[in-house]
Structures are given as structure tokens and as C-alpha cells.
Amino acid sequence: MKLVGEGFHWDELTIGDRFQTFGRTITETDIVNFVNSVGMLESLFVDAEYRAAHSAIPGRPSPAALTLSLAEGLVLNATAQGTGLAFLHMEMNVEAPVLQGDTIHVEIEVTEIRPAKKGGRGLVRTRNRIVNQRGETIITYTPLRLMAGRGDGKDAS
């Protein structure tokens, strides 16, 4: 029986494959919950008066770490559910702010695929662009993931 929503296996992908996730709107609740749960109580995120007087960014910004986390949720649910084994490395460049009310999606391009040392598994690197509703690139990052191969599932444990 086919498992609905299962992600890609490393050996089903080819360099140059491209995908786009669904979108997600960043809400005030997202920002408040994130900054409180991780202790990122920087005035820029928790003090509206400070932000109005001192911020170079108009509106309520989302921490880049929150934006990346939400983007990863979109990516994993779309491409690696049940097949992603480990997040190993990334480089990241923040290019523009995300504000409360912005809607993001992720555009993914496969840039590297190679077998891992353990049989049946593979390493997959992608170039991910987090893009807002205006088509502006917000963050670019290049995750390297360990992924299960196609097979009987024994390699994914």
C-alpha cells in the first residue's frame, strides 16, 4: 500500500530537479510564540515602542531563525516525510526581512546527489530560496541531508 505524503528517496532525484512548496503566512502569534519559547527577547521583537523609535525595518519583523524554521517545515512535509534521515550542514544568506503578514514559500533545486557510506542511503544537497508574496528572495540556504533510498525500508531505520 502506498503511504500518502511520503517524501522523495535520494535515488529518485536528479540534479536540476525543482520543486515549490505551498505558502505559509507569518502571523503575530508565530512571532510571539517563537521569541518567547527560545528566549529571543530582543527589543526589536517584543517592544513596539522601541521598534517604532529605533528599527530600520518598518512593521513587525520575524526573526530569521523563525522564518527558516517555518520554511523547513514546508520543505520537509513536501519532500522528506519518512525519507529524511538527518540534516547535516547548510550555508545561509539572509537577503531581506520577513514581516508579520508576509506569506512565504520555498523554491527548491537539487544541486548534489551522492551515495552515503552506509548502503542504501544518500546525501542530497539543495539550494532553497525562501520567497515572499511579492516574489522577493528572503533567505537562500543550501541544506545537505542524509536521505533513505528506495527499497524495503530497512535502510531508513
XYZ file of C-alpha atoms in Angstrom:
157
model
C 0.000 0.000 0.000
C 1.359 3.467 -0.900
C 1.972 5.717 2.084
C 0.317 9.060 1.312
C 2.606 12.068 1.653
C 5.854 10.089 1.622
C 8.895 12.137 0.637
C 11.402 11.528 -2.125
C 14.113 8.915 -1.802
C 17.613 10.100 -2.695
C 17.852 7.685 -5.635
C 14.632 9.041 -7.205
C 16.077 12.553 -7.556
C 18.245 14.042 -10.285
C 20.414 17.137 -10.240
C 18.354 20.045 -11.517
C 15.012 18.784 -10.189
C 12.968 21.745 -8.976
C 10.040 21.947 -6.573
C 7.933 24.608 -4.893
C 6.149 24.288 -1.564
C 2.780 25.650 -0.618
C 2.801 29.002 1.176
C 2.580 29.971 4.824
C 1.643 33.370 6.263
C 3.750 34.559 9.197
C 1.414 35.699 11.983
C 1.888 37.773 15.113
C 1.216 34.607 17.098
C 4.061 32.831 15.279
C 6.479 35.633 16.191
C 5.353 35.957 19.822
C 5.396 32.200 20.444
C 8.807 31.773 18.828
C 10.617 34.628 20.575
C 9.165 33.595 23.946
C 9.868 29.873 23.562
C 13.510 30.346 22.544
C 14.194 33.339 24.785
C 14.909 35.706 21.888
C 13.552 38.636 23.884
C 15.323 41.285 21.841
C 13.570 44.668 21.961
C 13.126 44.586 18.189
C 10.774 41.616 18.610
C 8.980 42.383 21.894
C 8.815 46.173 22.349
C 6.582 48.067 19.896
C 7.670 51.485 21.207
C 11.362 50.644 20.824
C 10.688 49.236 17.346
C 8.806 52.407 16.294
C 11.620 54.664 17.500
C 14.721 52.677 16.508
C 14.049 49.993 13.909
C 15.338 50.323 10.361
C 12.603 47.872 9.352
C 9.014 49.154 9.193
C 6.469 46.760 10.680
C 6.921 43.753 12.949
C 9.856 41.631 11.735
C 10.077 37.881 12.039
C 13.390 36.542 13.337
C 15.320 34.889 10.503
C 15.530 31.737 12.651
C 11.715 31.587 12.761
C 11.429 32.135 9.016
C 13.972 29.363 8.382
C 12.169 27.018 10.796
C 8.797 27.559 9.121
C 10.389 27.131 5.692
C 11.963 23.850 6.794
C 8.541 22.662 7.924
C 7.176 23.397 4.458
C 10.118 21.638 2.789
C 10.109 18.528 4.966
C 6.370 17.994 4.721
C 6.590 18.300 0.934
C 9.781 16.378 0.138
C 11.234 14.334 3.006
C 8.399 12.934 5.116
C 9.591 9.468 6.181
C 12.672 9.611 3.933
C 14.756 12.364 5.514
C 17.202 10.841 7.989
C 19.422 13.742 9.102
C 20.130 17.418 8.484
C 23.926 17.565 8.199
C 25.035 21.022 7.060
C 23.961 24.287 5.469
C 25.088 27.717 4.443
C 22.550 30.521 4.744
C 22.250 34.083 3.492
C 19.527 36.430 4.794
C 18.696 38.857 1.986
C 15.602 40.726 3.218
C 13.304 40.864 6.244
C 10.067 38.967 6.668
C 7.300 40.916 8.373
C 4.165 39.867 10.170
C 1.570 39.218 7.465
C 4.072 38.150 4.798
C 3.456 34.816 3.098
C 6.454 32.677 2.285
C 7.022 29.614 0.142
C 10.204 27.712 -0.688
C 11.661 27.057 -4.125
C 13.949 24.026 -4.081
C 16.568 22.936 -6.609
C 18.562 19.708 -6.264
C 22.266 20.549 -6.712
C 24.119 17.460 -5.463
C 23.319 13.772 -5.047
C 25.713 11.029 -3.965
C 25.557 7.710 -2.173
C 26.407 7.684 1.521
C 28.874 5.264 3.076
C 26.094 3.111 4.543
C 24.254 1.117 1.915
C 21.002 2.377 0.542
C 21.332 5.900 1.887
C 22.330 9.033 0.037
C 23.385 12.634 0.539
C 21.289 15.290 -1.156
C 22.101 18.993 -1.261
C 19.552 21.519 -2.433
C 19.546 25.259 -2.979
C 16.446 26.570 -1.219
C 15.091 30.056 -1.751
C 12.535 31.367 0.711
C 10.377 33.757 -1.322
C 7.682 36.181 -0.165
C 4.329 37.008 -1.763
C 5.966 39.723 -3.907
C 8.419 37.227 -5.432
C 11.367 38.619 -3.434
C 14.004 36.206 -2.172
C 14.215 36.492 1.613
C 16.685 33.760 2.547
C 18.810 31.408 0.484
C 20.170 28.281 2.139
C 21.826 25.059 0.986
C 20.953 22.106 3.220
C 22.795 18.806 2.957
C 20.568 15.934 4.078
C 21.031 12.235 4.617
C 18.096 10.509 2.912
C 16.771 6.978 2.663
C 16.968 5.108 -0.616
C 14.193 3.303 -2.421
C 13.810 -0.199 -1.080
C 12.166 -2.216 1.592
C 12.526 0.450 4.278
C 15.327 -1.282 6.204
C 17.780 1.450 5.200
C 15.615 4.192 6.729
C 15.868 2.885 10.303
